[in-house]
mmCIF file of C-alpha atoms in Angstrom:
data_model
loop_
_atom_site.group_PDB
_atom_site.id
_atom_site.type_symbol
_atom_site.label_atom_id
_atom_site.label_comp_id
_atom_site.label_asym_id
_atom_site.label_seq_id
_atom_site.Cartn_x
_atom_site.Cartn_y
_atom_site.Cartn_z
ATOM 1 C CA ASP A 11 47.353 12.905 48.923
ATOM 2 C CA ALA A 12 49.781 10.000 48.994
ATOM 3 C CA GLY A 13 50.729 10.471 45.335
ATOM 4 C CA GLY A 14 52.113 13.956 45.993
ATOM 5 C CA GLY A 15 54.937 12.729 48.210
ATOM 6 C CA ALA A 16 55.886 14.160 51.603
ATOM 7 C CA GLY A 17 55.830 17.760 50.383
ATOM 8 C CA ARG A 18 52.012 17.856 50.568
ATOM 9 C CA GLU A 19 51.611 16.505 54.079
ATOM 10 C CA LEU A 20 48.547 18.150 55.619
ATOM 11 C CA VAL A 21 47.705 18.716 59.267
ATOM 12 C CA ASP A 22 44.276 19.279 60.764
ATOM 13 C CA LEU A 23 44.209 22.607 62.557
ATOM 14 C CA LYS A 24 41.571 24.215 64.723
ATOM 15 C CA ILE A 25 41.831 27.935 64.128
ATOM 16 C CA ILE A 26 40.126 29.810 66.964
ATOM 17 C CA TRP A 27 39.263 33.469 66.513
ATOM 18 C CA ASN A 28 36.622 35.490 68.347
ATOM 19 C CA LYS A 29 35.284 32.329 70.039
ATOM 20 C CA THR A 30 34.665 30.780 66.608
ATOM 21 C CA LYS A 31 36.444 27.571 65.624
ATOM 22 C CA HIS A 32 37.393 26.836 62.032
ATOM 23 C CA ASP A 33 38.612 23.360 61.086
ATOM 24 C CA VAL A 34 41.280 23.634 58.409
ATOM 25 C CA LYS A 35 43.597 21.224 56.605
ATOM 26 C CA PHE A 36 46.881 22.991 55.938
ATOM 27 C CA PRO A 37 50.259 21.927 54.464
ATOM 28 C CA LEU A 38 52.808 21.224 57.206
ATOM 29 C CA ASP A 39 55.582 22.847 55.181
ATOM 30 C CA SER A 40 53.788 26.185 54.827
ATOM 31 C CA THR A 41 55.162 29.184 56.687
ATOM 32 C CA GLY A 42 53.547 31.264 59.409
ATOM 33 C CA SER A 43 53.128 33.989 56.818
ATOM 34 C CA GLU A 44 51.162 31.634 54.516
ATOM 35 C CA LEU A 45 49.047 30.563 57.493
ATOM 36 C CA LYS A 46 48.172 34.237 58.098
ATOM 37 C CA GLN A 47 47.002 34.508 54.464
ATOM 38 C CA LYS A 48 44.819 31.415 54.978
ATOM 39 C CA ILE A 49 43.373 32.913 58.198
ATOM 40 C CA HIS A 50 42.675 36.124 56.273
ATOM 41 C CA SER A 51 40.702 34.164 53.680
ATOM 42 C CA ILE A 52 38.600 32.487 56.421
ATOM 43 C CA THR A 53 38.057 35.389 58.836
ATOM 44 C CA GLY A 54 38.591 38.538 56.776
ATOM 45 C CA LEU A 55 41.190 39.589 59.359
ATOM 46 C CA PRO A 56 44.118 41.300 57.560
ATOM 47 C CA PRO A 57 47.467 39.530 58.213
ATOM 48 C CA ALA A 58 48.942 42.740 59.693
ATOM 49 C CA MET A 59 46.191 42.761 62.349
ATOM 50 C CA GLN A 60 46.676 39.101 63.336
ATOM 51 C CA LYS A 61 48.535 37.654 66.272
ATOM 52 C CA VAL A 62 48.764 33.934 65.592
ATOM 53 C CA MET A 63 49.666 31.745 68.545
ATOM 54 C CA TYR A 64 50.688 28.154 68.987
ATOM 55 C CA LYS A 65 52.851 27.693 72.121
ATOM 56 C CA GLY A 66 53.765 31.379 71.755
ATOM 57 C CA LEU A 67 53.725 33.655 68.739
ATOM 58 C CA VAL A 68 53.984 31.830 65.392
ATOM 59 C CA PRO A 69 57.042 33.165 63.480
ATOM 60 C CA GLU A 70 56.169 34.253 59.927
ATOM 61 C CA ASP A 71 59.352 32.840 58.404
ATOM 62 C CA LYS A 72 59.229 29.343 59.931
ATOM 63 C CA THR A 73 57.189 26.407 58.659
ATOM 64 C CA LEU A 74 54.543 24.681 60.754
ATOM 65 C CA ARG A 75 56.785 21.596 60.710
ATOM 66 C CA GLU A 76 59.693 23.621 62.184
ATOM 67 C CA ILE A 77 57.586 24.846 65.103
ATOM 68 C CA LYS A 78 56.323 21.269 65.608
ATOM 69 C CA VAL A 79 52.642 21.804 64.870
ATOM 70 C CA THR A 80 50.812 18.462 65.075
ATOM 71 C CA SER A 81 47.463 17.353 63.714
ATOM 72 C CA GLY A 82 44.577 18.557 65.873
ATOM 73 C CA ALA A 83 46.604 21.572 67.054
ATOM 74 C CA LYS A 84 44.691 24.610 68.238
ATOM 75 C CA ILE A 85 45.880 27.841 66.640
ATOM 76 C CA MET A 86 44.717 30.904 68.555
ATOM 77 C CA VAL A 87 44.219 34.097 66.585
ATOM 78 C CA VAL A 88 43.954 37.472 68.267
ATOM 79 C CA GLY A 89 43.056 40.595 66.330
ATOM 80 C CA SER A 90 40.281 42.900 65.246
ATOM 81 C CA THR A 91 39.059 43.771 61.800
ATOM 82 C CA ILE A 92 39.172 47.453 60.877
ATOM 83 C CA ASN A 93 35.386 47.631 61.349
ATOM 84 C CA ASP A 94 35.666 46.251 64.901
ATOM 85 C CA VAL A 95 38.262 48.868 65.756
ATOM 86 C CA LEU A 96 36.135 51.692 64.368
ATOM 87 C CA ALA A 97 33.019 50.402 66.140
ATOM 88 C CA VAL A 98 34.752 50.592 69.538
ATOM 89 C CA ASN A 99 35.522 54.298 69.348
ATOM 90 C CA THR A 100 31.958 55.527 69.694
ATOM 91 C CA PRO A 101 31.140 58.567 71.826
ATOM 92 C CA LYS A 102 28.392 56.732 73.741
ATOM 93 C CA ASP A 103 31.038 54.543 75.364
ATOM 94 C CA ALA A 104 32.865 57.624 76.542
ATOM 95 C CA ALA A 105 29.654 58.913 78.136
ATOM 96 C CA GLN A 106 29.130 55.597 79.931
ATOM 97 C CA GLN A 107 32.714 55.608 81.164
ATOM 98 C CA GLY A 108 32.255 59.162 82.410
ATOM 99 C CA ALA A 109 29.210 58.089 84.408
ATOM 100 C CA LYS A 110 31.116 55.116 85.816
ATOM 101 C CA ALA A 111 34.015 57.354 86.835
ATOM 102 C CA GLU A 112 31.586 59.645 88.674
ATOM 103 C CA GLU A 113 30.138 56.653 90.499
ATOM 104 C CA ASN A 114 33.567 55.474 91.559
ATOM 105 C CA LYS A 115 34.636 58.959 92.681
ATOM 106 C CA LYS A 116 32.124 58.917 95.531
ATOM 107 C CA GLU A 117 34.313 56.892 97.857
ATOM 108 C CA PRO A 118 38.080 56.487 97.473
ATOM 109 C CA LEU A 119 39.198 52.868 97.108
ATOM 110 C CA CYS A 120 41.179 53.055 100.345
ATOM 111 C CA ARG A 121 38.002 53.822 102.307
ATOM 112 C CA GLN A 122 35.993 50.983 100.860
ATOM 113 C CA LYS A 123 35.302 48.323 103.468
ATOM 114 C CA GLN A 124 36.418 45.420 101.262
ATOM 115 C CA HIS A 125 39.963 46.875 101.112
ATOM 116 C CA ARG A 126 40.374 47.888 104.775
ATOM 117 C CA LYS A 127 41.516 44.463 105.971
ATOM 118 C CA VAL A 128 44.343 44.429 103.441
ATOM 119 C CA LEU A 129 45.367 48.046 104.136
ATOM 120 C CA ASP A 130 45.550 47.302 107.857
ATOM 121 C CA LYS A 131 48.324 44.764 107.140
ATOM 122 C CA GLY A 132 50.582 47.690 106.250
ATOM 123 C CA LYS A 133 52.844 47.866 103.255
ATOM 124 C CA PRO A 134 54.402 44.709 101.751
ATOM 125 C CA GLU A 135 58.068 44.423 102.804
ATOM 126 C CA ASP A 136 59.205 43.761 99.217
ATOM 127 C CA VAL A 137 57.409 46.775 97.759
ATOM 128 C CA MET A 138 59.227 48.108 94.673
ATOM 129 C CA PRO A 139 60.043 51.824 94.347
ATOM 130 C CA SER A 140 59.060 53.738 91.227
ATOM 131 C CA VAL A 141 59.308 57.303 89.980
ATOM 132 C CA LYS A 142 56.047 59.225 90.141
ATOM 133 C CA GLY A 143 54.897 60.685 86.836
ATOM 134 C CA ALA A 144 57.536 58.796 84.824
ATOM 135 C CA GLN A 145 56.264 57.046 81.706
ATOM 136 C CA GLU A 146 58.021 53.711 81.388
ATOM 137 C CA HIS A 147 57.594 50.715 79.115
ATOM 138 C CA LEU A 148 55.905 47.703 80.665
ATOM 139 C CA PRO A 149 58.593 45.883 82.658
ATOM 140 C CA THR A 150 60.047 42.607 81.426
ATOM 141 C CA VAL A 151 60.614 41.429 85.023
ATOM 142 C CA PRO A 152 57.782 40.465 87.400
ATOM 143 C CA LEU A 153 56.559 43.236 89.731
ATOM 144 C CA SER A 154 56.275 42.170 93.355
ATOM 145 C CA GLY A 155 55.474 43.957 96.597
ATOM 146 C CA MET A 156 51.709 43.908 96.188
ATOM 147 C CA TYR A 157 48.730 42.379 97.932
ATOM 148 C CA ASN A 158 45.555 41.248 96.223
ATOM 149 C CA LYS A 159 42.087 41.888 97.605
ATOM 150 C CA SER A 160 42.251 38.896 99.935
ATOM 151 C CA GLY A 161 45.565 40.082 101.383
ATOM 152 C CA GLY A 162 47.694 37.459 99.620
ATOM 153 C CA LYS A 163 51.063 38.447 98.162
ATOM 154 C CA VAL A 164 50.819 38.919 94.453
ATOM 155 C CA ARG A 165 53.169 39.381 91.471
ATOM 156 C CA LEU A 166 52.319 40.978 88.162
ATOM 157 C CA THR A 167 54.125 39.706 85.089
ATOM 158 C CA PHE A 168 53.561 41.276 81.683
ATOM 159 C CA LYS A 169 53.944 38.452 79.149
ATOM 160 C CA LEU A 170 54.063 40.652 76.063
ATOM 161 C CA GLU A 171 54.950 37.825 73.681
ATOM 162 C CA GLN A 172 51.678 36.126 74.687
ATOM 163 C CA ASP A 173 49.765 39.422 75.025
ATOM 164 C CA GLN A 174 48.833 38.492 78.597
ATOM 165 C CA LEU A 175 49.062 39.857 82.121
ATOM 166 C CA TRP A 176 49.852 37.163 84.688
ATOM 167 C CA ILE A 177 48.679 37.751 88.248
ATOM 168 C CA GLY A 178 50.540 35.239 90.398
ATOM 169 C CA THR A 179 49.918 34.196 93.997
ATOM 170 C CA LYS A 180 51.410 31.261 95.917
ATOM 171 C CA GLU A 181 48.401 29.158 94.996
ATOM 172 C CA ARG A 182 47.861 29.968 91.344
ATOM 173 C CA THR A 183 48.573 32.216 88.389
ATOM 174 C CA GLU A 184 45.708 33.930 86.620
ATOM 175 C CA LYS A 185 46.446 34.719 82.966
ATOM 176 C CA LEU A 186 44.467 37.654 81.579
ATOM 177 C CA PRO A 187 44.499 38.605 77.891
ATOM 178 C CA MET A 188 45.708 42.218 77.620
ATOM 179 C CA GLY A 189 42.658 42.987 75.472
ATOM 180 C CA SER A 190 40.334 42.107 78.362
ATOM 181 C CA ILE A 191 41.719 44.965 80.495
ATOM 182 C CA LYS A 192 39.406 47.882 79.769
ATOM 183 C CA ASN A 193 40.536 50.369 82.412
ATOM 184 C CA VAL A 194 43.183 50.806 85.114
ATOM 185 C CA VAL A 195 42.434 52.934 88.177
ATOM 186 C CA SER A 196 45.322 53.875 90.452
ATOM 187 C CA GLU A 197 44.612 55.896 93.606
ATOM 188 C CA PRO A 198 46.932 57.125 96.374
ATOM 189 C CA ILE A 199 46.210 55.636 99.809
ATOM 190 C CA GLU A 200 45.147 58.282 102.328
ATOM 191 C CA GLY A 201 47.866 58.904 104.895
ATOM 192 C CA HIS A 202 50.373 56.963 102.732
ATOM 193 C CA GLU A 203 50.189 58.961 99.512
ATOM 194 C CA ASP A 204 53.461 57.408 98.275
ATOM 195 C CA TYR A 205 51.591 54.120 97.909
ATOM 196 C CA HIS A 206 48.750 53.424 95.543
ATOM 197 C CA MET A 207 45.884 50.978 95.161
ATOM 198 C CA MET A 208 45.293 49.803 91.636
#
């Protein structure tokens, strides 16, 4: 719209939500908050339930121009509609999880053959102390002093602003969306009950 002057400059965005891509033309001088309204109109996802990401979380009060969004940019949207949330909390899932827990109870993790090799290395020298039974917020600093299943040193970093857990080794960093973590099992290691496998 050349006649409308610079104020109506549009950018092509790819809005990605739930593995679905939506191609949208959107004014560059709109705010993050207005973008959330637009996403609501496309996906039905209420703005309060949206996490909108472009190189980090999109601030509601800044314009797309201010956060340097360019044409063709991919905007990731994380969030569930109310119906999705309600659908998850069904009793049948609980029954399945109960059955799974029973299955896993048979043999403690520390006795499973796949973990023996790593346990035989002994404890990592940079293991970090913690207080048993204390409920703490997720740490903002990386947690070290751990081995992964192949015996490599590993660091966990909780990237809350990106809603991800980073599992870092010397070779690479795996970035897991927090939403993909369905369950965490932590078991004391026999003979070294102060240390846990997770």
